[in-house]
Amino acid sequence: MTAGSRRDIALWTASRTGDSAKIHDLAPTAEELAAKDETGWRALDRAAGHGDVATVTALLEAGADPLATGEDERSPYGIALAAGHRDAARILREHAQRAGGESRAASWMPYCRAYPLNALRAYRDWPAEAATDPDGEPLPDSTLVYLHHDFTVTSAIWPGEDVVFDARTAEWERFCRQELGFAVPDDLDLVPEATTGGRHG
Amino acid sequence: MNNGRLRRLLTGRSGAGRGGSASARRSIPVVARHGPLDLSPNQLHEWLHDQEFGGVPLHDPLLLRLRGPLRVPALRTALHALVARHELLRTRFPVLDGGPRQVIEPVDRIRVPFADFSALPTDAGRRRELAALHRAALSGYALDRCPPGRFALARFGPTDHVLVMSVPHIVADLWSVSVLSQDLSALYRAAVAGRPAEPRAQEHDFADYVAWQAAQWTPETRAEELLRWQRGLHGITALPLPADHPRSAGTPARCWTHTESLDPTVSQRLRVWSRSENVTLFVTLLAAFHCLLARTCGVERMVTSSSSANRESDLTAGLVGPVPDYLVTDNDLAGDPGFREVLHRTGDAVLGAHGRKTLPHDELVQGLDPGRELRPHPLHQIYFNLLSTPRAQARLSPQLSVTVASADDGPREPFLIPENADLTVDCFDYGTGPIVFQLRCTAELYTAAAAPRWLRWYRSVLRQILEEPDTRLSRIRPLAAGEEITLAPAPRPRSRCPSDWIEKNAARIDGRLLGIWAKAVGPGHRSGEFFQNGRTEVDAAMMLRRIERDHGVRVALGDFLRAPTISTLLTAWTAGTSQTREHT
């Protein structure tokens, strides 16, 4: 974190207010793009929080690092996403992926979806002994179980605990995807429509 | 604490709130986090409770129904920041180096699941899903293996979500839940606004507070303080409570619990009347409760324990952790006083209680009864608490409606919960609306009907003192006309092991058991009584864990504490090892 030179401050202000023209005028250096303001955020973090696509693009073209995280461990992509700026988030994600970054924030993990047991029992190789009570009796068809992002099934929402079924095969994955319609939602699909492309973070 | 401040506390005119006073603003050293840390006395108490009740979660998870346009990624950001900010949310409690310790996990090991229920057909109240979430929130609970504080977000639809917050007492008290809710709201709003979150107000965390608190005591000051308590509480005995049946030896500690709301008008009259008498609502409610005890137990002196939030200081105001302190109120109602006089005596007794330094409660109980002769212990017998902690309110956004969701599949009241005390009254007051009472009474003495009965008696006392505040104690009649009570007979003294018991029974005792015993009670100690030479409940719990781990013999901590002798162990050992032989 720095106190900030006059150019740093001008860069942060332009980023925070969505002033892409000013960014072009400043033509910031790598050092200026990496400089943190008093809160620990860089120019790209501020631009992501504001959500102005042109400003975000200008900073990325100037060489801002889309993978850099601040002291709060938030990436520019995560900042834009949380603020509901879907277009800015999409651009930041593309740049992060091009820069070799993990798509850590591309979907909420761990993810699971609840199904009644009978939906899973429709699977051809579903083992009869899966999902029984402590006396070994089969649980009722209406019992809720949870299919996780790694295709395991548990009796509670916590991944890896109370596992009911973990025989992951290509056929099981196909059943889950095609018959159950299982898919981990993309983060961008979790942002309400009304907030896309916003300039008013 | 000076008397002026105490008086303000008692009269409800205290300026001590969330911010605390400038005089209380101090900094405390931040302790190194290189290795496992000690537990606070409250955490030790909760850990023992967990051992005693076999690792069953005893808390109620909070399910917050969020209706409206939730920014799901923003909530994820806020939840991660919350867990990063408050260490206890990622702390587990394994046994290391011979005792329970705190181990703080790195932030990236904590997972907050997103559970999607939106594919399920809906019913009116989503009762099935809420019940499933309630069960899920309590599943997988194991203090030693994973942090017991857990969060998850469930999605019922694009504008219908449930935030699951499961934070057991070893991690958070009621006040902490309020702190967490406020922090989560602020973090969410910052994430939605695309700005960095405000830094937390306090630099220290609960572990620092625990270390600082422990450093306030030396062996000398502990001994001095214990001596003062011993003198002050000399001669106190457990109250002979009216009971449905004699105390049954060996019954697992369970309490009937029942909750009722007091009429809102009566609640408001009590608040107003307390102010007019220049006392807090706590003093009024406690005085009325002491009248009830005096009238039903036929005693003039009574000692009750209460919990206090202990959040007046800046050191604790924003902390997440089990911070509560306790008050022991020793009241004397001799001479058939009128209720106003009872009120003032109670106020003085509470004032005296506030003025005492508080040794950790379990340490005090142990110090007053080193041989664990008292059953029940007078300081563990009756609790009376007023909980006016700010309601946990998550104000995420004006567009979001946030309500506490009820799973609605719990047992109908009264129902049994694991607890040790004979009688506990929790009063919930938020300054307006009804005062809510939750009463718990031990199944060792009572049937299920007793919990609502006690509350009926208590309401009757409250009504009488409001109608006639100067009514004499002897004229207060909690019981309905014709209703009769029977006092519980004094419990039989617990069985003891005479000093030569081991010597006389040496031939019957397995050498392995004798070795474990000798190691636990201390070298050269030949008594068959465990609580000698300063042994503690934690020592007992560790010994029982060792017996189970190494020899497969399980002895419930609660059973052992009821008769803490080698004879108790021998009985379980003989049964356990013979069972093992049969299986092999």
PDB file of C-alpha atoms in Angstrom, chain B residues 3-136:
ATOM      1  CA  ASN B   3     -19.828   1.359  42.656  1.00  0.00           C
ATOM      2  CA  GLY B   4     -21.081   4.265  40.584  1.00  0.00           C
ATOM      3  CA  ARG B   5     -20.701   2.220  37.433  1.00  0.00           C
ATOM      4  CA  LEU B   6     -22.300  -0.758  39.099  1.00  0.00           C
ATOM      5  CA  ARG B   7     -25.231   1.322  40.193  1.00  0.00           C
ATOM      6  CA  ARG B   8     -25.700   2.580  36.647  1.00  0.00           C
ATOM      7  CA  LEU B   9     -25.642  -0.985  35.418  1.00  0.00           C
ATOM      8  CA  LEU B  10     -28.214  -2.033  37.945  1.00  0.00           C
ATOM      9  CA  THR B  11     -30.497   0.896  37.321  1.00  0.00           C
ATOM     10  CA  GLY B  12     -30.318   0.447  33.595  1.00  0.00           C
ATOM     11  CA  ARG B  13     -28.733   3.838  33.030  1.00  0.00           C
ATOM     12  CA  SER B  14     -25.448   2.475  31.940  1.00  0.00           C
ATOM     13  CA  GLY B  15     -23.775   4.111  28.999  1.00  0.00           C
ATOM     14  CA  ALA B  16     -21.944   0.878  28.418  1.00  0.00           C
ATOM     15  CA  GLY B  17     -23.123  -0.432  25.118  1.00  0.00           C
ATOM     16  CA  ARG B  18     -21.533  -1.828  22.025  1.00  0.00           C
ATOM     17  CA  GLY B  19     -18.995   0.960  21.877  1.00  0.00           C
ATOM     18  CA  GLY B  20     -17.905   0.720  25.478  1.00  0.00           C
ATOM     19  CA  SER B  21     -16.520   3.598  27.472  1.00  0.00           C
ATOM     20  CA  ALA B  22     -13.357   5.467  26.722  1.00  0.00           C
ATOM     21  CA  SER B  23     -11.894   4.417  30.056  1.00  0.00           C
ATOM     22  CA  ALA B  24     -12.338   0.783  29.089  1.00  0.00           C
ATOM     23  CA  ARG B  25     -10.522   1.198  25.778  1.00  0.00           C
ATOM     24  CA  ARG B  26      -7.316  -0.747  26.084  1.00  0.00           C
ATOM     25  CA  SER B  27      -5.186  -2.732  23.789  1.00  0.00           C
ATOM     26  CA  ILE B  28      -4.137  -6.279  24.462  1.00  0.00           C
ATOM     27  CA  PRO B  29      -1.165  -8.137  23.062  1.00  0.00           C
ATOM     28  CA  VAL B  30      -1.667 -10.318  20.040  1.00  0.00           C
ATOM     29  CA  VAL B  31      -0.415 -13.817  20.809  1.00  0.00           C
ATOM     30  CA  ALA B  32       1.610 -15.933  18.389  1.00  0.00           C
ATOM     31  CA  ARG B  33      -0.415 -18.363  16.290  1.00  0.00           C
ATOM     32  CA  HIS B  34       2.406 -20.817  15.603  1.00  0.00           C
ATOM     33  CA  GLY B  35       0.839 -23.789  17.344  1.00  0.00           C
ATOM     34  CA  PRO B  36      -2.221 -24.954  19.238  1.00  0.00           C
ATOM     35  CA  LEU B  37      -3.677 -22.499  21.719  1.00  0.00           C
ATOM     36  CA  ASP B  38      -5.327 -22.967  25.093  1.00  0.00           C
ATOM     37  CA  LEU B  39      -9.075 -22.916  25.498  1.00  0.00           C
ATOM     38  CA  SER B  40     -10.819 -20.241  27.513  1.00  0.00           C
ATOM     39  CA  PRO B  41     -12.627 -21.357  30.695  1.00  0.00           C
ATOM     40  CA  ASN B  42     -15.962 -21.057  28.863  1.00  0.00           C
ATOM     41  CA  GLN B  43     -14.639 -23.121  25.989  1.00  0.00           C
ATOM     42  CA  LEU B  44     -13.321 -25.734  28.400  1.00  0.00           C
ATOM     43  CA  HIS B  45     -16.767 -25.890  29.960  1.00  0.00           C
ATOM     44  CA  GLU B  46     -18.326 -26.411  26.522  1.00  0.00           C
ATOM     45  CA  TRP B  47     -15.700 -28.988  25.616  1.00  0.00           C
ATOM     46  CA  LEU B  48     -16.468 -30.946  28.777  1.00  0.00           C
ATOM     47  CA  HIS B  49     -20.160 -30.652  27.989  1.00  0.00           C
ATOM     48  CA  ASP B  50     -19.422 -32.116  24.574  1.00  0.00           C
ATOM     49  CA  GLN B  51     -17.478 -34.982  26.148  1.00  0.00           C
ATOM     50  CA  GLU B  52     -20.214 -35.596  28.682  1.00  0.00           C
ATOM     51  CA  PHE B  53     -22.956 -35.767  26.086  1.00  0.00           C
ATOM     52  CA  GLY B  54     -21.022 -37.810  23.567  1.00  0.00           C
ATOM     53  CA  GLY B  55     -20.330 -35.243  20.878  1.00  0.00           C
ATOM     54  CA  VAL B  56     -23.970 -34.441  20.193  1.00  0.00           C
ATOM     55  CA  PRO B  57     -24.472 -30.868  18.949  1.00  0.00           C
ATOM     56  CA  LEU B  58     -26.379 -28.908  21.569  1.00  0.00           C
ATOM     57  CA  HIS B  59     -26.937 -25.688  19.673  1.00  0.00           C
ATOM     58  CA  ASP B  60     -29.704 -24.590  17.368  1.00  0.00           C
ATOM     59  CA  PRO B  61     -28.569 -23.550  13.893  1.00  0.00           C
ATOM     60  CA  LEU B  62     -29.877 -20.271  12.534  1.00  0.00           C
ATOM     61  CA  LEU B  63     -31.658 -20.444   9.180  1.00  0.00           C
ATOM     62  CA  LEU B  64     -32.191 -17.023   7.624  1.00  0.00           C
ATOM     63  CA  ARG B  65     -34.695 -16.896   4.780  1.00  0.00           C
ATOM     64  CA  LEU B  66     -33.645 -14.281   2.238  1.00  0.00           C
ATOM     65  CA  ARG B  67     -36.446 -13.277  -0.110  1.00  0.00           C
ATOM     66  CA  GLY B  68     -35.720 -10.833  -2.912  1.00  0.00           C
ATOM     67  CA  PRO B  69     -32.913 -10.085  -5.352  1.00  0.00           C
ATOM     68  CA  LEU B  70     -29.929 -11.628  -3.606  1.00  0.00           C
ATOM     69  CA  ARG B  71     -26.517 -11.052  -5.164  1.00  0.00           C
ATOM     70  CA  VAL B  72     -25.276 -14.586  -4.676  1.00  0.00           C
ATOM     71  CA  PRO B  73     -21.607 -13.918  -5.587  1.00  0.00           C
ATOM     72  CA  ALA B  74     -21.583 -10.946  -3.214  1.00  0.00           C
ATOM     73  CA  LEU B  75     -22.846 -13.122  -0.400  1.00  0.00           C
ATOM     74  CA  ARG B  76     -20.132 -15.658  -1.162  1.00  0.00           C
ATOM     75  CA  THR B  77     -17.534 -12.882  -0.966  1.00  0.00           C
ATOM     76  CA  ALA B  78     -19.015 -11.705   2.331  1.00  0.00           C
ATOM     77  CA  LEU B  79     -19.093 -15.199   3.840  1.00  0.00           C
ATOM     78  CA  HIS B  80     -15.469 -15.844   2.918  1.00  0.00           C
ATOM     79  CA  ALA B  81     -14.454 -12.505   4.373  1.00  0.00           C
ATOM     80  CA  LEU B  82     -16.430 -13.271   7.532  1.00  0.00           C
ATOM     81  CA  VAL B  83     -14.657 -16.583   8.023  1.00  0.00           C
ATOM     82  CA  ALA B  84     -11.302 -14.934   7.317  1.00  0.00           C
ATOM     83  CA  ARG B  85     -12.050 -12.173   9.803  1.00  0.00           C
ATOM     84  CA  HIS B  86     -13.183 -14.280  12.769  1.00  0.00           C
ATOM     85  CA  GLU B  87     -10.736 -17.029  13.615  1.00  0.00           C
ATOM     86  CA  LEU B  88     -13.118 -19.025  15.759  1.00  0.00           C
ATOM     87  CA  LEU B  89     -15.200 -19.765  12.670  1.00  0.00           C
ATOM     88  CA  ARG B  90     -12.277 -21.830  11.411  1.00  0.00           C
ATOM     89  CA  THR B  91     -11.062 -23.250  14.699  1.00  0.00           C
ATOM     90  CA  ARG B  92     -11.272 -26.896  15.681  1.00  0.00           C
ATOM     91  CA  PHE B  93     -10.666 -28.390  19.103  1.00  0.00           C
ATOM     92  CA  PRO B  94      -8.529 -31.519  19.021  1.00  0.00           C
ATOM     93  CA  VAL B  95      -6.865 -33.161  22.009  1.00  0.00           C
ATOM     94  CA  LEU B  96      -3.151 -32.414  21.827  1.00  0.00           C
ATOM     95  CA  ASP B  97      -0.400 -32.578  24.426  1.00  0.00           C
ATOM     96  CA  GLY B  98      -2.710 -34.145  26.979  1.00  0.00           C
ATOM     97  CA  GLY B  99      -5.628 -31.768  26.741  1.00  0.00           C
ATOM     98  CA  PRO B 100      -8.068 -29.958  24.462  1.00  0.00           C
ATOM     99  CA  ARG B 101      -6.506 -27.234  22.335  1.00  0.00           C
ATOM    100  CA  GLN B 102      -7.574 -24.715  19.717  1.00  0.00           C
ATOM    101  CA  VAL B 103      -6.194 -25.108  16.231  1.00  0.00           C
ATOM    102  CA  ILE B 104      -6.973 -22.294  13.813  1.00  0.00           C
ATOM    103  CA  GLU B 105      -7.275 -23.517  10.239  1.00  0.00           C
ATOM    104  CA  PRO B 106      -6.139 -21.443   7.265  1.00  0.00           C
ATOM    105  CA  VAL B 107      -8.886 -19.567   5.481  1.00  0.00           C
ATOM    106  CA  ASP B 108      -8.579 -21.597   2.288  1.00  0.00           C
ATOM    107  CA  ARG B 109      -9.461 -24.831   4.080  1.00  0.00           C
ATOM    108  CA  ILE B 110     -12.916 -23.578   4.930  1.00  0.00           C
ATOM    109  CA  ARG B 111     -15.653 -24.398   2.469  1.00  0.00           C
ATOM    110  CA  VAL B 112     -19.037 -22.762   2.287  1.00  0.00           C
ATOM    111  CA  PRO B 113     -21.339 -24.999   0.245  1.00  0.00           C
ATOM    112  CA  PHE B 114     -23.991 -23.780  -2.146  1.00  0.00           C
ATOM    113  CA  ALA B 115     -26.925 -26.194  -1.966  1.00  0.00           C
ATOM    114  CA  ASP B 116     -29.445 -25.932  -4.763  1.00  0.00           C
ATOM    115  CA  PHE B 117     -33.011 -26.989  -3.992  1.00  0.00           C
ATOM    116  CA  SER B 118     -34.530 -25.157  -6.927  1.00  0.00           C
ATOM    117  CA  ALA B 119     -35.190 -28.311  -8.970  1.00  0.00           C
ATOM    118  CA  LEU B 120     -37.554 -29.684  -6.344  1.00  0.00           C
ATOM    119  CA  PRO B 121     -41.285 -29.157  -6.586  1.00  0.00           C
ATOM    120  CA  THR B 122     -42.308 -26.406  -4.200  1.00  0.00           C
ATOM    121  CA  ASP B 123     -44.722 -26.619  -1.343  1.00  0.00           C
ATOM    122  CA  ALA B 124     -46.131 -23.658   0.488  1.00  0.00           C
ATOM    123  CA  GLY B 125     -43.535 -23.277   3.186  1.00  0.00           C
ATOM    124  CA  ARG B 126     -40.619 -25.361   1.905  1.00  0.00           C
ATOM    125  CA  ARG B 127     -40.959 -27.241   5.171  1.00  0.00           C
ATOM    126  CA  ARG B 128     -39.274 -30.394   3.937  1.00  0.00           C
ATOM    127  CA  GLU B 129     -36.266 -28.489   2.629  1.00  0.00           C
ATOM    128  CA  LEU B 130     -35.963 -26.382   5.764  1.00  0.00           C
ATOM    129  CA  ALA B 131     -36.114 -29.491   7.931  1.00  0.00           C
ATOM    130  CA  ALA B 132     -33.430 -31.104   5.763  1.00  0.00           C
ATOM    131  CA  LEU B 133     -31.269 -27.986   6.095  1.00  0.00           C
ATOM    132  CA  HIS B 134     -31.742 -27.973   9.858  1.00  0.00           C
ATOM    133  CA  ARG B 135     -30.591 -31.575  10.065  1.00  0.00           C
ATOM    134  CA  ALA B 136     -27.739 -30.923   7.662  1.00  0.00           C
TER     135      ALA B 136
END
